[in-house]
XYZ file of C-alpha atoms in Angstrom:
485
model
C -6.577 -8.970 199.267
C -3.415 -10.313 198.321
C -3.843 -10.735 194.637
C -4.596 -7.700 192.143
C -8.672 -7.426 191.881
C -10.223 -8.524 188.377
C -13.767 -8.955 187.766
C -15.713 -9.379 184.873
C -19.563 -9.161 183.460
C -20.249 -11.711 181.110
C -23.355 -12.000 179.695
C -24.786 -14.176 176.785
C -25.816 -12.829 173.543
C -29.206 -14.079 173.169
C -31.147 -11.392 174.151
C -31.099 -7.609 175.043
C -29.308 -6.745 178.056
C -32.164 -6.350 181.136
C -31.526 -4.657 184.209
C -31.232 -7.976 186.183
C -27.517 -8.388 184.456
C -27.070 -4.282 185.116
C -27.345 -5.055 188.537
C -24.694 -7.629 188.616
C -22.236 -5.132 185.981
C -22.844 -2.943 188.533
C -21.732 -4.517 191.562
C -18.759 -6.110 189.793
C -17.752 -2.626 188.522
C -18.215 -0.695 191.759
C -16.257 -3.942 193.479
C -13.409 -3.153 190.710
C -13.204 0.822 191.473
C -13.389 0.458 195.367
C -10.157 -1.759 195.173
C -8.526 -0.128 191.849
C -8.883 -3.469 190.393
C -10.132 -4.079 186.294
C -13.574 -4.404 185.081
C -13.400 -7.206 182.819
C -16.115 -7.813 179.599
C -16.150 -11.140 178.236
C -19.154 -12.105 176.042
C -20.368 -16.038 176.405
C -21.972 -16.334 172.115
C -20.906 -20.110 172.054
C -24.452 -20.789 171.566
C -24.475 -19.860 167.953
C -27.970 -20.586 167.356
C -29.356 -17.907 169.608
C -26.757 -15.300 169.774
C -27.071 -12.603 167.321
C -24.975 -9.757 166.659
C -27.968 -7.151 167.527
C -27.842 -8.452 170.928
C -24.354 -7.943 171.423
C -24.470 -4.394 170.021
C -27.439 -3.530 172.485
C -24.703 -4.971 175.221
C -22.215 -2.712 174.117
C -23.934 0.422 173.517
C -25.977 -0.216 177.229
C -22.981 -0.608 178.749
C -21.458 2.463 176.841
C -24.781 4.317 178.201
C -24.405 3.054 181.822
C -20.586 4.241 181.777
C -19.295 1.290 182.406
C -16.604 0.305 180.223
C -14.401 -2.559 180.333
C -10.699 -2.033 181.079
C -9.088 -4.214 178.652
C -9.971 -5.889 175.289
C -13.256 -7.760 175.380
C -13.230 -11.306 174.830
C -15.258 -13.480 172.439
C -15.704 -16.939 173.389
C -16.487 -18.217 170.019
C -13.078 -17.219 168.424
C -11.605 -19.505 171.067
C -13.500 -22.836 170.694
C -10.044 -24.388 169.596
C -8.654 -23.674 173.201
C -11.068 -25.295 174.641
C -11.584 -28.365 173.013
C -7.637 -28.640 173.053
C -7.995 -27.957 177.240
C -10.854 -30.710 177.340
C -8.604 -33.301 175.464
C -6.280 -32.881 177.919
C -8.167 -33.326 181.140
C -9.284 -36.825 178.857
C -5.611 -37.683 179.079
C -5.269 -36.931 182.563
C -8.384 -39.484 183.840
C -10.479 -36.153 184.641
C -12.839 -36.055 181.435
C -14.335 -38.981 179.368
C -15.800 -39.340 175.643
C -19.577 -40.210 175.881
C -21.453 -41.706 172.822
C -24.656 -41.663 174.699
C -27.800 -39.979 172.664
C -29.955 -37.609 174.058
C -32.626 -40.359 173.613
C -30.510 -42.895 175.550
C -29.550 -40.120 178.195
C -33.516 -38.957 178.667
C -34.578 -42.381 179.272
C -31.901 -43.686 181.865
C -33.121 -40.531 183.534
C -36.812 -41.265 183.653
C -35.955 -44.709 184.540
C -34.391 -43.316 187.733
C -37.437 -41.036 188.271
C -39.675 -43.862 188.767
C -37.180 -46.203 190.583
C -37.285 -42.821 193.267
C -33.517 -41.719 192.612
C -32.264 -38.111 191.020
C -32.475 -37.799 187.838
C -28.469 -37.492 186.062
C -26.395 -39.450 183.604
C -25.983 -42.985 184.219
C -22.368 -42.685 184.115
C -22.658 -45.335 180.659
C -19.287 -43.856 179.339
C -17.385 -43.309 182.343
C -14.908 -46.037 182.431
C -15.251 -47.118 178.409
C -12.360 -44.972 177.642
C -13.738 -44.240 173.997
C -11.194 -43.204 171.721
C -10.768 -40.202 169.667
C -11.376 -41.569 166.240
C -15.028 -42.818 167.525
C -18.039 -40.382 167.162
C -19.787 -38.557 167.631
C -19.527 -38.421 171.071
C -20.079 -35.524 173.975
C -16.975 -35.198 176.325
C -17.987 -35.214 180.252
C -16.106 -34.331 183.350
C -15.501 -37.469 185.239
C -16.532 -35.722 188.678
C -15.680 -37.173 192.121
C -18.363 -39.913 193.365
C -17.083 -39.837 197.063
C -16.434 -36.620 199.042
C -18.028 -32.784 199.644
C -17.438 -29.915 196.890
C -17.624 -26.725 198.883
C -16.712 -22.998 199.488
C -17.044 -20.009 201.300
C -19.506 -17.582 199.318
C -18.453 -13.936 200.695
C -22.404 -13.454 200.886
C -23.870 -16.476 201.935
C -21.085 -18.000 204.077
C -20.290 -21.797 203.598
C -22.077 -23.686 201.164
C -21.121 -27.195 200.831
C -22.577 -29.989 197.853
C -22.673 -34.014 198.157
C -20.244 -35.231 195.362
C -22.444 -38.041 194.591
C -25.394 -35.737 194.152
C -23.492 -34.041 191.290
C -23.472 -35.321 187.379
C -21.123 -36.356 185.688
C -22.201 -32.785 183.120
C -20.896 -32.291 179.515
C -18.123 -30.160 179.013
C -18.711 -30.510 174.871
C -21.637 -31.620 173.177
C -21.333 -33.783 170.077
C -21.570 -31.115 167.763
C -18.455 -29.636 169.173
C -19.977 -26.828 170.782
C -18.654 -26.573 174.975
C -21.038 -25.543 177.447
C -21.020 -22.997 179.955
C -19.363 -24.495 182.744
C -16.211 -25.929 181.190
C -16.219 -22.386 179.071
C -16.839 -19.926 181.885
C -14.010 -21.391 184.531
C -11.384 -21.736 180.865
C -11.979 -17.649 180.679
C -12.174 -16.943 183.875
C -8.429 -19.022 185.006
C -6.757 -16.880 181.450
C -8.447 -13.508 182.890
C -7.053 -13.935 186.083
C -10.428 -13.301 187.693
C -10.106 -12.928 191.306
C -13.589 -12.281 192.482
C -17.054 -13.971 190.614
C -19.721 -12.166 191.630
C -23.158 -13.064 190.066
C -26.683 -14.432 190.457
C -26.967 -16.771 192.993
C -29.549 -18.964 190.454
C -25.554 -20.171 189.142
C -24.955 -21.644 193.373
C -25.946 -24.970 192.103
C -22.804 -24.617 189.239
C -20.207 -23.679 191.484
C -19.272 -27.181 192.633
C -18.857 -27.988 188.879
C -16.540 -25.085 188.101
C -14.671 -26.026 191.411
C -14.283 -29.285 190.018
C -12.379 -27.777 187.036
C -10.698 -25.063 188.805
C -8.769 -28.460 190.439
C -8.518 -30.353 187.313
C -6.753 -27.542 185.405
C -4.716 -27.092 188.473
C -5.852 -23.615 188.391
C -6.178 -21.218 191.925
C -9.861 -20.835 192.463
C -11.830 -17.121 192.353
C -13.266 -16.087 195.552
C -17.362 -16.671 195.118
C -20.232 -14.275 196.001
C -23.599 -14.954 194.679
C -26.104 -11.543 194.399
C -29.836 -12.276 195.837
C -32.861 -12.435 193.257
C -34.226 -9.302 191.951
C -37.851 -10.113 192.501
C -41.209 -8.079 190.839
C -44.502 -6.804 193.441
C -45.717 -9.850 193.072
C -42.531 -11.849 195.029
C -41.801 -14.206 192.115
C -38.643 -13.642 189.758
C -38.464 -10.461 187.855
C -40.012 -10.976 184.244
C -41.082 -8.666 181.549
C -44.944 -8.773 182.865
C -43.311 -6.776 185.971
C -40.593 -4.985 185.651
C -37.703 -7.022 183.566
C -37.391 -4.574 180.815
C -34.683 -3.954 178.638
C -31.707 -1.116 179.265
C -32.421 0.510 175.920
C -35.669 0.114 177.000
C -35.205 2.772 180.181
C -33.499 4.993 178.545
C -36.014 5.321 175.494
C -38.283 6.088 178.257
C -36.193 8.996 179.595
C -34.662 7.603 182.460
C -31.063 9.427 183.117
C -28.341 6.696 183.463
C -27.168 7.948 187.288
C -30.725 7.118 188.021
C -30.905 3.761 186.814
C -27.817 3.076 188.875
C -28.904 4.506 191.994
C -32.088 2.015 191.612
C -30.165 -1.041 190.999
C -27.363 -0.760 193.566
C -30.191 -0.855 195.803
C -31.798 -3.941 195.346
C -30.001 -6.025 197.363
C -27.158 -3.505 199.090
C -27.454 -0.738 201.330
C -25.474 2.061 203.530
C -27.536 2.504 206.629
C -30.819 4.470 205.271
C -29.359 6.470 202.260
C -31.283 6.146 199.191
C -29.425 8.445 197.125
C -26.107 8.216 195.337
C -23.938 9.597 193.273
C -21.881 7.237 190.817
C -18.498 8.606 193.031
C -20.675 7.651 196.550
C -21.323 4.349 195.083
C -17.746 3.755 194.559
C -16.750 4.759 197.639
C -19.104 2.634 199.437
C -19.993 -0.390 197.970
C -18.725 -3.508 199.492
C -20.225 -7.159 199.354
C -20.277 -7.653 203.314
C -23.423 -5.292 202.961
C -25.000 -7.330 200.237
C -28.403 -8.988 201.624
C -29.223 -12.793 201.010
C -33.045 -12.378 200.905
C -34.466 -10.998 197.420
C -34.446 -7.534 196.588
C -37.914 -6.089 195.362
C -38.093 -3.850 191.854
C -40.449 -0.922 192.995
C -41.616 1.155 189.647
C -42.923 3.768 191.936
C -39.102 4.057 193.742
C -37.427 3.735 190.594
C -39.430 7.224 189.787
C -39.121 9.041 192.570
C -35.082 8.366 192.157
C -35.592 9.260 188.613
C -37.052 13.175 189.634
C -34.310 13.448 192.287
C -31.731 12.906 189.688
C -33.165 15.382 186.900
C -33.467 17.738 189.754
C -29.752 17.870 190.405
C -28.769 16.972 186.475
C -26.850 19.964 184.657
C -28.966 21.713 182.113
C -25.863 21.727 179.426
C -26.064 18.069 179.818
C -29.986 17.270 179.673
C -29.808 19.341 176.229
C -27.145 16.952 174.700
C -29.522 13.967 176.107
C -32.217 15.797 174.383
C -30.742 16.361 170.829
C -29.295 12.874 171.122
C -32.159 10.902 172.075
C -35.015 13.289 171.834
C -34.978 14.816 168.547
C -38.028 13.255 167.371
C -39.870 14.440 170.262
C -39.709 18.421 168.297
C -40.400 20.011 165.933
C -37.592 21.644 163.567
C -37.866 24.933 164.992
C -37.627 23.644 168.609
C -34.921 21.002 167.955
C -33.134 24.215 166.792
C -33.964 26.431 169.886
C -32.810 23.927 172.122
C -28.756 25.559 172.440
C -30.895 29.045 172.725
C -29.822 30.888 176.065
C -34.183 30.701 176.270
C -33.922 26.975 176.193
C -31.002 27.173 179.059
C -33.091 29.765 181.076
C -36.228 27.040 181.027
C -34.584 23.824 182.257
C -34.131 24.840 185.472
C -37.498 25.849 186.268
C -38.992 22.562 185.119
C -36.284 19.986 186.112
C -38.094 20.208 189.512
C -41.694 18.957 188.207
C -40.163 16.167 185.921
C -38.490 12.951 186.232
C -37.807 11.661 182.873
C -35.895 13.332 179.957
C -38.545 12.206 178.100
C -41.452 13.985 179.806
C -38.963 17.649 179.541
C -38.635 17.220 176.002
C -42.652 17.099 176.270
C -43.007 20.385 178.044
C -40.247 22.399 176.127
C -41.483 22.030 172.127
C -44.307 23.826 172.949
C -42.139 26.282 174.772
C -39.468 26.951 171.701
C -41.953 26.562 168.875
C -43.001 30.524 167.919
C -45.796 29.373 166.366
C -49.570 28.805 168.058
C -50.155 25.308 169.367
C -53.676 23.772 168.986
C -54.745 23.258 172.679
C -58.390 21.953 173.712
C -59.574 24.555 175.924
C -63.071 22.718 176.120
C -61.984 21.439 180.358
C -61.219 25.439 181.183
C -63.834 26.845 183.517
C -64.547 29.786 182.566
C -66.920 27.571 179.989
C -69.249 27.180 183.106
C -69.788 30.987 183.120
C -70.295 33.476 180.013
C -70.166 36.493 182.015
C -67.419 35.311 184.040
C -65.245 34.419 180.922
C -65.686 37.852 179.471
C -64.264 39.463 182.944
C -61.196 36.900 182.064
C -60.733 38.154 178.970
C -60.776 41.597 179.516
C -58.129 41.247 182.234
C -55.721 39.111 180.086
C -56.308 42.169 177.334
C -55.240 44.112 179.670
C -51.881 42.689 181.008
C -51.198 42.090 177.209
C -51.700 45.552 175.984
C -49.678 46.637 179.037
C -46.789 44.538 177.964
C -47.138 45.081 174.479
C -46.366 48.632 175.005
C -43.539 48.048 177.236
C -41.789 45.671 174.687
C -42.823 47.893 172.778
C -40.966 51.241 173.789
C -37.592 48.729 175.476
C -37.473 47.558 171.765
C -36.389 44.398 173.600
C -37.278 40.438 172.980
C -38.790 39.687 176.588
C -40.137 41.233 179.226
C -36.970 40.040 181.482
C -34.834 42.471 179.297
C -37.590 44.890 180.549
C -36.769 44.081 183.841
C -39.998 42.315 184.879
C -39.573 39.631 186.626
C -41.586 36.836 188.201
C -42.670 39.065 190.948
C -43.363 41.772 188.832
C -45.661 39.197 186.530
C -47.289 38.104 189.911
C -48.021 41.578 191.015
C -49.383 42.636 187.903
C -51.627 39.704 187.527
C -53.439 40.118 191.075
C -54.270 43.543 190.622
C -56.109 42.560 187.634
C -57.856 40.240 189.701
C -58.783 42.602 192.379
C -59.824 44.981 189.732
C -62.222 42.571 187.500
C -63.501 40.914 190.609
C -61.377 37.541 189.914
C -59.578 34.365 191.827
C -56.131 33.963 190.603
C -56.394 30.129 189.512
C -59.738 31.745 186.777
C -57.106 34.179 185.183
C -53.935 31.875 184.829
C -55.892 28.452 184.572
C -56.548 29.737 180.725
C -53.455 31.562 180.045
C -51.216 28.740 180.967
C -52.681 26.431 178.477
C -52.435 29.078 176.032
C -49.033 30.299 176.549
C -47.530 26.921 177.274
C -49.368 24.904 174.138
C -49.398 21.992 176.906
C -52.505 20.989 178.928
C -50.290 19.635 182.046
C -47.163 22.399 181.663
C -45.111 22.159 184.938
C -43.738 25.639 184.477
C -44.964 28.182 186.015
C -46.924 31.126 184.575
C -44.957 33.635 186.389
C -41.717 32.264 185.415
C -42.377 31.786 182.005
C -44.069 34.959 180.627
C -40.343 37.161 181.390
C -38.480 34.439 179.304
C -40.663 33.506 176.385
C -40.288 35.721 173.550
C -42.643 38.417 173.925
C -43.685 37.805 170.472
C -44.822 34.206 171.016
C -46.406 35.299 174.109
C -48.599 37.794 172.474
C -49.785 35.935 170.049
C -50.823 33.105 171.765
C -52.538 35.645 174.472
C -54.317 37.224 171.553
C -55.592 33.524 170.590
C -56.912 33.179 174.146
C -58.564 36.397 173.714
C -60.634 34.661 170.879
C -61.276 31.332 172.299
């Protein structure tokens, strides 16, 4: 590549930013990294009607999230509408644009006219050689695009794609109420950002021939082209809300950690042999567009998850506990939200980051863990309900192991049973010769004191690994309310 890479992401403020436009930051940022080029950010809010400073925030603070950043100053396309109606009265002057006084009502019936008479439906070219002048309005101003000829390229997906010139319309490059559109707009930015590379959704193929068009008349160099495949739900047809579109905030309210949601997306529609997983540094490293499919790329929930738990598996615990005070807090209670930068919060994370994939579903399992107090638990499902005499073995076992433990806190005049020096194996051993003695199964004496202990009814620690961290004191009293359940 002779030139210096420059890419940009440049989405429309209109709406909150879904994971179909992630996907394309994505591959324009990893394109950027792999050949120390600049990640550009340019946001397209001409439409003034629907764009709405909320939207652009939830850009931002996505992007922020997603740790992608842009590399210089982000640009606002509506403190720039001078420069491009002064670029469009130009291309006027040079015979490459036109003044159009058509209305809508005018333009919509020439084009139903040529539906019926069997022809494609565009302008009727009215205005073309009128020459309106300046002082005349209103009036839209239209590119006055080739009628003879091919427009074509090479798309560095898709290979050469090639249009009909007299196919193409003669499109608006400003309405009447002065506002441009997003052709003209997009190739003005793109020729002062020095973009090299566009890479984006191939539903904007059918524009490219129009922005070539310009590209010429502005006697600009044109961008090398590659247009990303669909991202497309179970059901084959375009991703929508109903399956799968949902916003980026959206993800991460649900728990999802940010290297996971990246790992996902650089997947539909690119791929390194048979890896699935990724770090953000292999992604880098890798990524190139020659390895970008054509065909659709499916959105899998089910994948999406499973990438999710190998990514909290490997996530530092330091870490998930700033995710958790920062976007979890109102998943505790004040006593927990406090525990959570306890050396017992630290000693818990690894034992449950294998049986979770969210951040979400960890904050779940801890509060229980770092509240002191008893949790209300429904111990109506445990089965020793099934069996009276059965439940009072239980119960005299579990008094057992606590009076044991009681005593050995007790004369350590320590906090937890690992400052005793038991241990999980030590918990394990103690609790099957309490089963041998009382005639038990293992599941019928730790089925109750998990709930118990744990406050949770589907706790993915485990009993032995818990009971030498918890505070003894906790533990005790939430083994004497087992005792009179």
């Amino acid at each position: 590549m002779n030139a210096p890479v420059r890419v940009r992401f440049a989405p429309s403020p209109t709406g909150f930013l879904h994971i179909g436009g992630v996907r394309t930051a994505l591959f324009n940022y990893l394109f950027a990294r792999k050949h120390d080029g600049k990640f550009l950010l340019r946001i397209e809010d001409t439409d003034t009607d629907r764009s709405e400073q909320r939207f652009t925030d939830d850009i931002l603070s996505s992007l922020q999230w997603l740790g992608m950043g842009a590399d210089e100053p982000i640009l606002y396309q509506s403190q720039r509408l001078p420069v491009y109606q002064a670029l469009a009265d130009d291309l006027i002057s040079k015979g490459l644009a036109y003044r159009c006084t058509c209305t809508e009502a005018e333009v919509e019936a020439a084009r139903e006219q040529m539906i019926k008479d069997g022809k494609k439906p565009m302008y009727a070219r009215t205005c073309r050689d009128k020459n309106h002048p300046a002082g005349k309005g209103p009036f839209a101003i239209r590119a006055k695009f080739p009628l003879q000829g091919q427009t074509g390229f090479t798309d560095m997906i898709r290979g050469e794609i090639s249009f009909p010139n007299e196919d193409l319309d003669d499109f608006v490059m400003i309405r009447s109420n002065g506002v441009p559109t997003y052709n003209f707009v997009v190739v003005v930015d793109d020729v002062e950002m020095k973009i090299s590379h566009v890479i984006r959704g191939d539903d904007h193929i059918n524009n490219t021939p129009k922005q070539i068009f310009l590209y010429e008349a502005l006697g600009a160099p044109k961008p090398l082209f590659a247009h990303l495949p669909m991202i497309l739900g179970q059901d084959k047809k375009k991703l929508s809300k109903r399956n799968g579109e949902t916003s980026t905030n959206a993800y991460r309210d649900q728990g999802y950690l940010p290297e996971a949601l990246l790992n996902f997306l650089v997947r539909l529609g690119w791929s390194h042999g048979d890896q699935e997983l990724f770090s953000f540094e292999e992604m880098i490293a890798l990524f190139n567009l020659e390895n970008v499919q054509v065909s659709g790329a499916m959105f899998n929930t089910e994948k999406l998850l499973w990438i999710a738990g190998e990514h909290m598996k490997k996530a530092d615990p330091a870490r998930l506990i700033g995710i958790l005070k920062t976007d979890f807090k109102g998943a505790f209670s004040g006593v927990s939200l406090e525990a959570l930068e306890s050396g017992y919060a630290r000693s818990l994370i690894p034992h449950l980051q294998p049986k979770v994939k969210l951040v979400s579903e960890l904050a779940a399992q801890l509060d229980p863990l770092l509240d002191p107090g008893l949790r209300v638990v429904d111990s109506s499902a445990l089965k020793w309900n099934k069996d009276e005499t059965q439940k009072a073995r239980i119960k005299e076992a579990i008094g057992a192991l606590k009076s044991a433990f009681d005593s050995k806190i007790a004369q350590a005049g320590s906090a937890s049973l690992s400052e005793c020096g038991v241990d999980h194996s030590a918990v394990d051993g103690a609790l099957r010769s309490l089963c041998e003695t009382h005639g038990l199964k293992l599941g019928d004496l730790t089925q109750p004191m998990r709930l118990f202990v744990t406050g949770h009814p589907a706790a993915s620690i485990g009993l032995f690994d818990l009971l030498p961290l918890m505070p003894w004191k906790t533990a005790s009293i939430r083994l004497e309310a087992c005792l009179k359940a």
